[in-house]
PDB file of C-alpha atoms in Angstrom:
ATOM      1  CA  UNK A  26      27.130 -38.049 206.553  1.00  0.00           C
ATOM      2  CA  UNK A  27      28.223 -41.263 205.128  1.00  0.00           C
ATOM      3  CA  UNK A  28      27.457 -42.140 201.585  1.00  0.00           C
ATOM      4  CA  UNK A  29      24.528 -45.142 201.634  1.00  0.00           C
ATOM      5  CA  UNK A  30      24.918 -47.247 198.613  1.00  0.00           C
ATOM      6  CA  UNK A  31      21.763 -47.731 196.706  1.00  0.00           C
ATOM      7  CA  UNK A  32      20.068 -50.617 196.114  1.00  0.00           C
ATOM      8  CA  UNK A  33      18.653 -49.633 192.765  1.00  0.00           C
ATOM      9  CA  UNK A  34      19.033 -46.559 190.435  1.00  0.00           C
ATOM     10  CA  UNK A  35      15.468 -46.636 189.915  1.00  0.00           C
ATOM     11  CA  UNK A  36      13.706 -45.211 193.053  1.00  0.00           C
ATOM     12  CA  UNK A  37      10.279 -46.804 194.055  1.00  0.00           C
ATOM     13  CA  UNK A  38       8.299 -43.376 193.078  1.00  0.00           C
ATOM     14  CA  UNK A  39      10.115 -43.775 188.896  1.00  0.00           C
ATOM     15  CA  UNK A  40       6.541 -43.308 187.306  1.00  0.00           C
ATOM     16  CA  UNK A  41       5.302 -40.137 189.307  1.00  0.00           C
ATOM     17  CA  UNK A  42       9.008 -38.805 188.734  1.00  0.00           C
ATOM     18  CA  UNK A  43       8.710 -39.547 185.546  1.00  0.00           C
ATOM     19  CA  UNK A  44       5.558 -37.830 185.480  1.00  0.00           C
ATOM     20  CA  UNK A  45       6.777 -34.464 186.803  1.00  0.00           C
ATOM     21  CA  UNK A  46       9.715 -34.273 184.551  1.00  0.00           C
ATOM     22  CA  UNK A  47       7.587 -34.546 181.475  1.00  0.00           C
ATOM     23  CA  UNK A  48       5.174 -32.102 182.621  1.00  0.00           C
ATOM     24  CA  UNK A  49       7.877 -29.623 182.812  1.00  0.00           C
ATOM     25  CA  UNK A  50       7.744 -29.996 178.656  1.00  0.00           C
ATOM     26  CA  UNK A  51      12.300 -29.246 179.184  1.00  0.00           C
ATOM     27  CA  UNK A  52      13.984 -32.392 178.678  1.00  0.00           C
ATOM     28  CA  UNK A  53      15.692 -32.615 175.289  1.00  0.00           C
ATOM     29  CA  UNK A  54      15.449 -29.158 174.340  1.00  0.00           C
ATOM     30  CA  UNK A  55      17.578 -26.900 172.924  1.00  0.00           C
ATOM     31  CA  UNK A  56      20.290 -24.980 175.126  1.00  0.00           C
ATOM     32  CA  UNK A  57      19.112 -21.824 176.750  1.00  0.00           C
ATOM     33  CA  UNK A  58      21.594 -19.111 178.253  1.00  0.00           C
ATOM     34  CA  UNK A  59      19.860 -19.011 181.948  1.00  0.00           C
ATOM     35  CA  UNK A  60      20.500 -22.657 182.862  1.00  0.00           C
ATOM     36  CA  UNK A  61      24.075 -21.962 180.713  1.00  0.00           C
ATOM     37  CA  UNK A  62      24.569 -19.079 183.234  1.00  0.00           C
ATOM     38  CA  UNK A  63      23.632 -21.247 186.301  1.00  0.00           C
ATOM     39  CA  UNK A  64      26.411 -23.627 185.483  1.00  0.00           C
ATOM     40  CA  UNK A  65      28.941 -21.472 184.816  1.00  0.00           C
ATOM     41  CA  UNK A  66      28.450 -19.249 187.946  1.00  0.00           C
ATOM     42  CA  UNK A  67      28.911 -22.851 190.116  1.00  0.00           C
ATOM     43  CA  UNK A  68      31.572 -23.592 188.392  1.00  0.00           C
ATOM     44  CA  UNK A  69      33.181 -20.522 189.555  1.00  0.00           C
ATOM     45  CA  UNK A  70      32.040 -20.261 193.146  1.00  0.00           C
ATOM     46  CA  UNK A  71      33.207 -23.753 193.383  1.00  0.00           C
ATOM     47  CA  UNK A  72      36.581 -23.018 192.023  1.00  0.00           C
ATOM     48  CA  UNK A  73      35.875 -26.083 189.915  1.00  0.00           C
ATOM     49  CA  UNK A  74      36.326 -26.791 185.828  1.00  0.00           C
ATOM     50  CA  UNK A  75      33.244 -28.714 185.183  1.00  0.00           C
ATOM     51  CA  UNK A  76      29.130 -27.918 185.973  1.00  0.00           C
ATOM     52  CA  UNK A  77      26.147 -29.474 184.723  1.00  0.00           C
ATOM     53  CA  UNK A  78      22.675 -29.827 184.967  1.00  0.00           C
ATOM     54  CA  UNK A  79      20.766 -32.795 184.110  1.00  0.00           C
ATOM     55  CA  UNK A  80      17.830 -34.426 183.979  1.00  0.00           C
ATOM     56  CA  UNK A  81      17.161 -38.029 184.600  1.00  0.00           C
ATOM     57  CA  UNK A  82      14.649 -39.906 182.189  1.00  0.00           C
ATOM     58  CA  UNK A  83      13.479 -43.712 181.845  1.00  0.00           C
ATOM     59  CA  UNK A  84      16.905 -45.205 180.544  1.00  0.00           C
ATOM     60  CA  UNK A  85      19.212 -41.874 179.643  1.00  0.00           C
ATOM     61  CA  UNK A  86      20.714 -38.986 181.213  1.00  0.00           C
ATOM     62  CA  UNK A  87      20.048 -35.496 178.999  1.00  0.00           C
ATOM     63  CA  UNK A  88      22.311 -32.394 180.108  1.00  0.00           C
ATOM     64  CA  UNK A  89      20.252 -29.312 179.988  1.00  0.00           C
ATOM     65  CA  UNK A  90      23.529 -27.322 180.302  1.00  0.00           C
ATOM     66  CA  UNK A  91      27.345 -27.975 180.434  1.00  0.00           C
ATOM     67  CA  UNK A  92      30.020 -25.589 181.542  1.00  0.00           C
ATOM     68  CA  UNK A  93      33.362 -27.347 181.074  1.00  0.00           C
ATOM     69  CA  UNK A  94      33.005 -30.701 179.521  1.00  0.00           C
ATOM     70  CA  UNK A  95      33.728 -30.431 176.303  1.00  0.00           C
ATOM     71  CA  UNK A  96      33.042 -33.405 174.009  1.00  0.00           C
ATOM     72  CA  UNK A  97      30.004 -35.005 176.950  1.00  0.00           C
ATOM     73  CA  UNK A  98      27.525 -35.870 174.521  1.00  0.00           C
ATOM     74  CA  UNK A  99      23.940 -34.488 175.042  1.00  0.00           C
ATOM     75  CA  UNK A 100      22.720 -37.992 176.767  1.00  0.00           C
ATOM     76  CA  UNK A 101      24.201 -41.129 178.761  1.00  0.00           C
ATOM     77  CA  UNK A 102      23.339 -44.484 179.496  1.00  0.00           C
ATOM     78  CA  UNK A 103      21.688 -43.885 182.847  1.00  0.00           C
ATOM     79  CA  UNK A 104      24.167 -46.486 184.365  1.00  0.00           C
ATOM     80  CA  UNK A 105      27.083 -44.297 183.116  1.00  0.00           C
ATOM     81  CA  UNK A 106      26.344 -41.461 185.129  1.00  0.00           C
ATOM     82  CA  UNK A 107      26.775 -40.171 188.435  1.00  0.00           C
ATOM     83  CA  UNK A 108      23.527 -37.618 188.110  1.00  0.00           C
ATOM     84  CA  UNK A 109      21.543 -40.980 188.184  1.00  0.00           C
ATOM     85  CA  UNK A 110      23.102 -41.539 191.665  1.00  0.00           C
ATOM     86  CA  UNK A 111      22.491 -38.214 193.240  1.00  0.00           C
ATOM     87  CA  UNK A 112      18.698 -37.626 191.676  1.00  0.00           C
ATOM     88  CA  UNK A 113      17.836 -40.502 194.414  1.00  0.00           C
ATOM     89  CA  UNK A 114      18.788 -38.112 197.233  1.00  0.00           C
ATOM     90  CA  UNK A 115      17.492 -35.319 199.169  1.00  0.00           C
ATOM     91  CA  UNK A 116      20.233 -33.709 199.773  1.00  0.00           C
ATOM     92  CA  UNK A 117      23.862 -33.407 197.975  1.00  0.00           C
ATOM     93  CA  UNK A 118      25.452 -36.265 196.838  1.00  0.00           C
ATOM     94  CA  UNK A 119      29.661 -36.035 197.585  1.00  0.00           C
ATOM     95  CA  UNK A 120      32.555 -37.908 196.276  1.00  0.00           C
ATOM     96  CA  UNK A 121      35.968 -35.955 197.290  1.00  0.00           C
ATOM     97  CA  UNK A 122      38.106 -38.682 195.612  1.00  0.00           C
ATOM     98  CA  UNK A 123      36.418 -41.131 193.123  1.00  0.00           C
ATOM     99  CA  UNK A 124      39.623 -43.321 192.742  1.00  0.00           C
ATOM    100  CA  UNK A 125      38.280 -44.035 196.530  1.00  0.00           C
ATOM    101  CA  UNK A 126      34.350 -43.932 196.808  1.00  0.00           C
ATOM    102  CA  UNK A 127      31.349 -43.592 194.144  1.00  0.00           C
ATOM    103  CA  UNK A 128      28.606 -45.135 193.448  1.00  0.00           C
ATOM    104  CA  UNK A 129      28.695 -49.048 192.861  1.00  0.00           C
ATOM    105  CA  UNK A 130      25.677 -49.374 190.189  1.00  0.00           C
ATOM    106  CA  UNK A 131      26.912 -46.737 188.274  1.00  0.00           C
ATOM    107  CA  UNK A 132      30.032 -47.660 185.728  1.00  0.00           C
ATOM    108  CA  UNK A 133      33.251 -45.727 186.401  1.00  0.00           C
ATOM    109  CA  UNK A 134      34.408 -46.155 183.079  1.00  0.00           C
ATOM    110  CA  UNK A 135      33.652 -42.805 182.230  1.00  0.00           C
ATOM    111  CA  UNK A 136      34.548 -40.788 184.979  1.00  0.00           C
ATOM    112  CA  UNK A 137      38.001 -42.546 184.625  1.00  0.00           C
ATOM    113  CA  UNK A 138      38.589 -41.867 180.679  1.00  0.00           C
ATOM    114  CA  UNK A 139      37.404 -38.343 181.400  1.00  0.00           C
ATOM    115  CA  UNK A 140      40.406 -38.052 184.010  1.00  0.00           C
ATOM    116  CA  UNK A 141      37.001 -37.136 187.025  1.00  0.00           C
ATOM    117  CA  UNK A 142      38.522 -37.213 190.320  1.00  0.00           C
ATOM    118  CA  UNK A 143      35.940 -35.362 192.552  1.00  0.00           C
ATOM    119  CA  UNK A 144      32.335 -35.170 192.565  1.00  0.00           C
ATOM    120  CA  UNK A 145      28.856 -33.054 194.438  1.00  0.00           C
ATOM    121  CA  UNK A 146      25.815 -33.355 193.012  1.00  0.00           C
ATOM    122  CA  UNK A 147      22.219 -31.901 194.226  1.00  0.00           C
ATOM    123  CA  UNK A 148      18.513 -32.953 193.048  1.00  0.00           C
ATOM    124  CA  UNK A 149      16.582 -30.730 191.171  1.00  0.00           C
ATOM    125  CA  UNK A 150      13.490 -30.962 193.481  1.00  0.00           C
ATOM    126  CA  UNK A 151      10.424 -29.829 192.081  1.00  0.00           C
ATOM    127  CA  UNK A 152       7.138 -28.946 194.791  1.00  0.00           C
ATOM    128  CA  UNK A 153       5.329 -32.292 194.648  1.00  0.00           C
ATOM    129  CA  UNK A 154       8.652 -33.803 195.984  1.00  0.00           C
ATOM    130  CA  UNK A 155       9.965 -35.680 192.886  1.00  0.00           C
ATOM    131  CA  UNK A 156      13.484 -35.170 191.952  1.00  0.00           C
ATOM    132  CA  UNK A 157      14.028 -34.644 187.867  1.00  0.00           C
ATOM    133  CA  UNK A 158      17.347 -34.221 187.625  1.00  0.00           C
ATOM    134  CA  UNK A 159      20.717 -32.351 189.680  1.00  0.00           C
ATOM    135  CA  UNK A 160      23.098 -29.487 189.494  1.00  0.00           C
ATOM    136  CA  UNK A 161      26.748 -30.516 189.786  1.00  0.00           C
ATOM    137  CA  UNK A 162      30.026 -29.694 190.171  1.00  0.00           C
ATOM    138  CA  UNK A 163      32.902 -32.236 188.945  1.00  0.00           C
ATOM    139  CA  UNK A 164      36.527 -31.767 189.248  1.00  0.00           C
ATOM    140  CA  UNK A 165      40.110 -33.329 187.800  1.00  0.00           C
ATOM    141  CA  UNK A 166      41.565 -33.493 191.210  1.00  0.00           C
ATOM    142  CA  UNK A 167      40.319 -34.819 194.333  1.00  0.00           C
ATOM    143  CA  UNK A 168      38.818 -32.776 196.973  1.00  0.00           C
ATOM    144  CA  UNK A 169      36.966 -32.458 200.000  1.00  0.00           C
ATOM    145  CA  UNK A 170      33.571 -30.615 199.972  1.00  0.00           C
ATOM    146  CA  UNK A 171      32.389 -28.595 203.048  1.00  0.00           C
ATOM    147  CA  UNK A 172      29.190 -28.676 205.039  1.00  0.00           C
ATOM    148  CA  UNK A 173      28.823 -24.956 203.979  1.00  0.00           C
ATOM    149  CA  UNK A 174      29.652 -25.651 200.055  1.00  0.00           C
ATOM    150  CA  UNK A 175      26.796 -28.952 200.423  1.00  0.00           C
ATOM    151  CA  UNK A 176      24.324 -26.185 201.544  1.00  0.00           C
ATOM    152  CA  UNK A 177      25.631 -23.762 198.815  1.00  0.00           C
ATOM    153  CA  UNK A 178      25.337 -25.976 195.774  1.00  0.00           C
ATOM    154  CA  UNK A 179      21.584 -27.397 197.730  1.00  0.00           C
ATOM    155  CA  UNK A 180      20.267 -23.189 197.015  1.00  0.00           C
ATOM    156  CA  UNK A 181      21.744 -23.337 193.306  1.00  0.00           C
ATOM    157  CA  UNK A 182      20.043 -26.634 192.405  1.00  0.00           C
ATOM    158  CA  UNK A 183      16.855 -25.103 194.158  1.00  0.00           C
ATOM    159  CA  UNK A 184      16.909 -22.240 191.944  1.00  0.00           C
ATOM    160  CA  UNK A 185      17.191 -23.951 189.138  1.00  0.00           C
ATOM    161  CA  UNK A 186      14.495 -26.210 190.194  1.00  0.00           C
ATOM    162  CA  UNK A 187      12.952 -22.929 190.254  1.00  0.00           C
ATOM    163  CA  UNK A 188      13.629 -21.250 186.857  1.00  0.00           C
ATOM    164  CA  UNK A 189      12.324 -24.920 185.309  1.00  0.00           C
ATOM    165  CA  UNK A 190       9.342 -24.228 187.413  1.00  0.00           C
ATOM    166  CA  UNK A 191       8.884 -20.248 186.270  1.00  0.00           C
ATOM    167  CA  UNK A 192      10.029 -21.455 182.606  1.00  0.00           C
ATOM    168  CA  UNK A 193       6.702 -24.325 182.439  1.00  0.00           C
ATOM    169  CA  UNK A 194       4.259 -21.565 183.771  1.00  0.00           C
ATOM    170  CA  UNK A 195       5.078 -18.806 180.828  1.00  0.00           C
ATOM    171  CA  UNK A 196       5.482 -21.449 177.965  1.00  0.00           C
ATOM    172  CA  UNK A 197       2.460 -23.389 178.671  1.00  0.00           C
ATOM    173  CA  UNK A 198       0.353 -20.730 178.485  1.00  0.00           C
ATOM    174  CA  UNK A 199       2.554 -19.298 175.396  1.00  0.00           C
ATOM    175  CA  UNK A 200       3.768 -16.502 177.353  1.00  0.00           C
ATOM    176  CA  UNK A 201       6.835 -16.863 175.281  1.00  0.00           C
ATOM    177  CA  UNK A 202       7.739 -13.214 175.630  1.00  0.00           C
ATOM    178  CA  UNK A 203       7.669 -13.406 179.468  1.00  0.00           C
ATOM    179  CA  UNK A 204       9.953 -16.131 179.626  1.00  0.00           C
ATOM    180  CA  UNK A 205      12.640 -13.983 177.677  1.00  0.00           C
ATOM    181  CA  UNK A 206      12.053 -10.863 179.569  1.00  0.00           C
ATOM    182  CA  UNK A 207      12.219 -13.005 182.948  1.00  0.00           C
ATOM    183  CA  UNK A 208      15.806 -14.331 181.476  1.00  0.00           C
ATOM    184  CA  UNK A 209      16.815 -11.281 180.702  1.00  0.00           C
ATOM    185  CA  UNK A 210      16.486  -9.789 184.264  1.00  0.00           C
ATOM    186  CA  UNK A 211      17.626 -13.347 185.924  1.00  0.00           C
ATOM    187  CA  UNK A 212      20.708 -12.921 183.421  1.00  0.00           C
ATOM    188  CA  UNK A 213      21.537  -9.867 185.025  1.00  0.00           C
ATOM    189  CA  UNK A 214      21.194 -11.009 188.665  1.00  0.00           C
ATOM    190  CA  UNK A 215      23.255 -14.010 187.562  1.00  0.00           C
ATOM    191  CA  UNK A 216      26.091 -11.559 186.167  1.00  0.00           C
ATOM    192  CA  UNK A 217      25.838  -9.732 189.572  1.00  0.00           C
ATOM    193  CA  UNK A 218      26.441 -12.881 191.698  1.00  0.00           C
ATOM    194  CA  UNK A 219      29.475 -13.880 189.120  1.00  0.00           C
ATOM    195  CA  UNK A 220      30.763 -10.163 189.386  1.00  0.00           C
ATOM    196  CA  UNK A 221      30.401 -11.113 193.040  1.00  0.00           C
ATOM    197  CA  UNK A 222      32.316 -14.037 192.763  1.00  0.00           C
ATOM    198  CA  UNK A 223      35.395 -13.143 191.016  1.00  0.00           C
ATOM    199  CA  UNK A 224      35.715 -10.245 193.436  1.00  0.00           C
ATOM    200  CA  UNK A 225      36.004 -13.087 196.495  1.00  0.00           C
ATOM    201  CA  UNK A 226      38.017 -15.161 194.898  1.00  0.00           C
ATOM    202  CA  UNK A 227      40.592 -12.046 194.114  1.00  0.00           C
ATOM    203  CA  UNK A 228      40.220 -11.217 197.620  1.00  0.00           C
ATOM    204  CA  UNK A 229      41.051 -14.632 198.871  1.00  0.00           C
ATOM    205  CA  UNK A 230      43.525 -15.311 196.596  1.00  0.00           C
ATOM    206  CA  UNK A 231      41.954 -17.910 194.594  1.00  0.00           C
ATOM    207  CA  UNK A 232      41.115 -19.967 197.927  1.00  0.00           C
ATOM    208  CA  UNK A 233      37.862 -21.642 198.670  1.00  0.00           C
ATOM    209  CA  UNK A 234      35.717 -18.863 200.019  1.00  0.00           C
ATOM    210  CA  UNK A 235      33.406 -20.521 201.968  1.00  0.00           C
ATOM    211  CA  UNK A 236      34.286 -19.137 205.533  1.00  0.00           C
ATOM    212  CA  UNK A 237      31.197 -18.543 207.212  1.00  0.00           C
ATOM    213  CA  UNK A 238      30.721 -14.887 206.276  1.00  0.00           C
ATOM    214  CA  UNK A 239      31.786 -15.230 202.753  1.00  0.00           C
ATOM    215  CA  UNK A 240      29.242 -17.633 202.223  1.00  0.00           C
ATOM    216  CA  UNK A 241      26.433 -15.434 204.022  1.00  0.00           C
ATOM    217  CA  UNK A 242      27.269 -12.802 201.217  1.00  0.00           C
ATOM    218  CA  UNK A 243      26.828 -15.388 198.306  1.00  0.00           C
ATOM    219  CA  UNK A 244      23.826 -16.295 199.988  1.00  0.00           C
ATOM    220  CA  UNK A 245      22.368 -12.758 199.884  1.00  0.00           C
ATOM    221  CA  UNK A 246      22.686 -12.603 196.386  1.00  0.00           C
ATOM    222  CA  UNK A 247      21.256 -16.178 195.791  1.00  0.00           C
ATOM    223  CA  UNK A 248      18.204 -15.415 197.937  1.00  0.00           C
ATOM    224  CA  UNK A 249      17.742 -11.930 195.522  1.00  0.00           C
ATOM    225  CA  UNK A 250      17.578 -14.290 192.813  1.00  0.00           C
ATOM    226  CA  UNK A 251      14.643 -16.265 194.617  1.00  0.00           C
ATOM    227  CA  UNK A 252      13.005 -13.435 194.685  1.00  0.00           C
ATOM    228  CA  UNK A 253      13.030 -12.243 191.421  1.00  0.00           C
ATOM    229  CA  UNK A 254      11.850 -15.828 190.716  1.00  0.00           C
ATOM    230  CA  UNK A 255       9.238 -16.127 192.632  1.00  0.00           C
ATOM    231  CA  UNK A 256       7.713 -12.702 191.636  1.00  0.00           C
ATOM    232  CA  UNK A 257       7.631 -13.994 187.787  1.00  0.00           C
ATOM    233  CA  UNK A 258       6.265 -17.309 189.397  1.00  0.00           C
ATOM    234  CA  UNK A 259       3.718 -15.556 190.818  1.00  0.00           C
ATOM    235  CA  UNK A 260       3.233 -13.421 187.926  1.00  0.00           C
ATOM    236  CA  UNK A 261       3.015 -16.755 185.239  1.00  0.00           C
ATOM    237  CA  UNK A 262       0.045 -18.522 188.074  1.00  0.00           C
ATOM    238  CA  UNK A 263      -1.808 -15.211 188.120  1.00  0.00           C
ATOM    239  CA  UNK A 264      -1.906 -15.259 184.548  1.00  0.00           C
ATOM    240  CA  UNK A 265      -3.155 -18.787 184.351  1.00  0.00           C
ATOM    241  CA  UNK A 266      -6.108 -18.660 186.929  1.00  0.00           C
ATOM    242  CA  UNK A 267      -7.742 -15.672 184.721  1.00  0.00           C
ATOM    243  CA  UNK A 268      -7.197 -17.093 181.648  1.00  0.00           C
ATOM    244  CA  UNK A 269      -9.505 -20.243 183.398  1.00  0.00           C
ATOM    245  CA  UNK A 270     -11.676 -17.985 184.529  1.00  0.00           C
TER     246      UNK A 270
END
């Protein structure tokens, strides 16, 4: 589907967006490996350099994670990045060649002194609806992105839309602990699913791997992951309605 260009960066529902990304209690925080995994395995199923995940506040851009960008700063001028762009959209945003199409309200300035050619992006939905942020993948050449990879990168931004969902229900009830020991087993799926990955790639010879039953295996493993998600999801509200009680 065509790219529509916006008419604003700021989308009519800002203040209840707004809203649900503060609630979540993540945005300028400190690093933390699990969203540092989730970037780097995209990266690599993407056969890309560059992942991030971001989150979209009032006037600035703050990158929760960064796998191949060295020297981004931790925040941009919302009008300087691309994430402000996609986290408008229900579905993935896609620039194969950014010399040719992006987004007119945001500036290219830094894409182009960053030598960006290619660009996906996917909201970071949350379950009232509002969009906090995206998952990405950016490249240094352009390229065209497939139906199938669109639907791919759509189930990585959902689970990390997820793990910011699981990672609010432990800390705000100071379930600290269960946080780190969900991590620790998500860390393992993750390594799994990038275990996963370099195996396809060696088997394809570094091409994209997104024929149809390539993908269906990648999406196995990404729908264990919900699982393991949801079960510590559960686990974090269960928690919460007996401590009201």
């Amino acid at each position: 589907m065509a790219y529509v260009q916006p008419t604003s960066l700021i989308p009519d529902n800002e203040l209840d967006r707004l809203r649900t990304l503060y609630h979540y209690q993540i945005l300028n925080t400190t690093p933390e490996r699990i969203f540092d995994d989730y970037v780097a395995l995209t990266a690599q199923l993407f056969n890309l350099p560059i992942s991030l995940i971001s989150l979209v506040d009032n006037d600035e851009v703050y990158f929760k994670a960064n796998s191949g960008m060295d020297g981004l700063p931790a925040t941009l001028p919302r009008t300087d990045s691309l994430c402000s762009a996609a986290v408008l959209e229900e579905n993935p945003v896609v620039f194969p060649n950014l010399s040719q199409e992006s987004c007119n309200l945001v500036n290219p300035a830094v894409a182009e002194s960053a030598g960006l050619q290619c660009y996906a992006g996917a909201p970071l939905r949350m379950p009232n609806g509002h969009n906090i942020g995206t998952l990405c993948v950016i490249g240094r050449a352009a390229r065209p992105f497939t139906l199938g990879e669109e639907d791919l990168l759509m189930r990585l931004a959902n689970l990390v839309s997820l793990s910011i969902e699981v990672r609010a229900a432990f800390l705000l009830h100071e379930q600290t602990e269960k946080w780190h020991d969900a991590q620790t087993q998500l860390q393992n799926h993750l390594l799994e699913a990038s275990t996963l990955a370099r195996y396809l790639a060696a088997r394809t010879n570094g091409a994209a791997y997104f024929s149809e039953d390539v993908q269906q295996t990648v999406v196995r493993r990404l729908d264990d992951i919900e699982l393991v998600l949801r079960r510590h999801l559960g686990a974090a509200q269960h928690h919460a309605s007996n401590v009201q009680l």
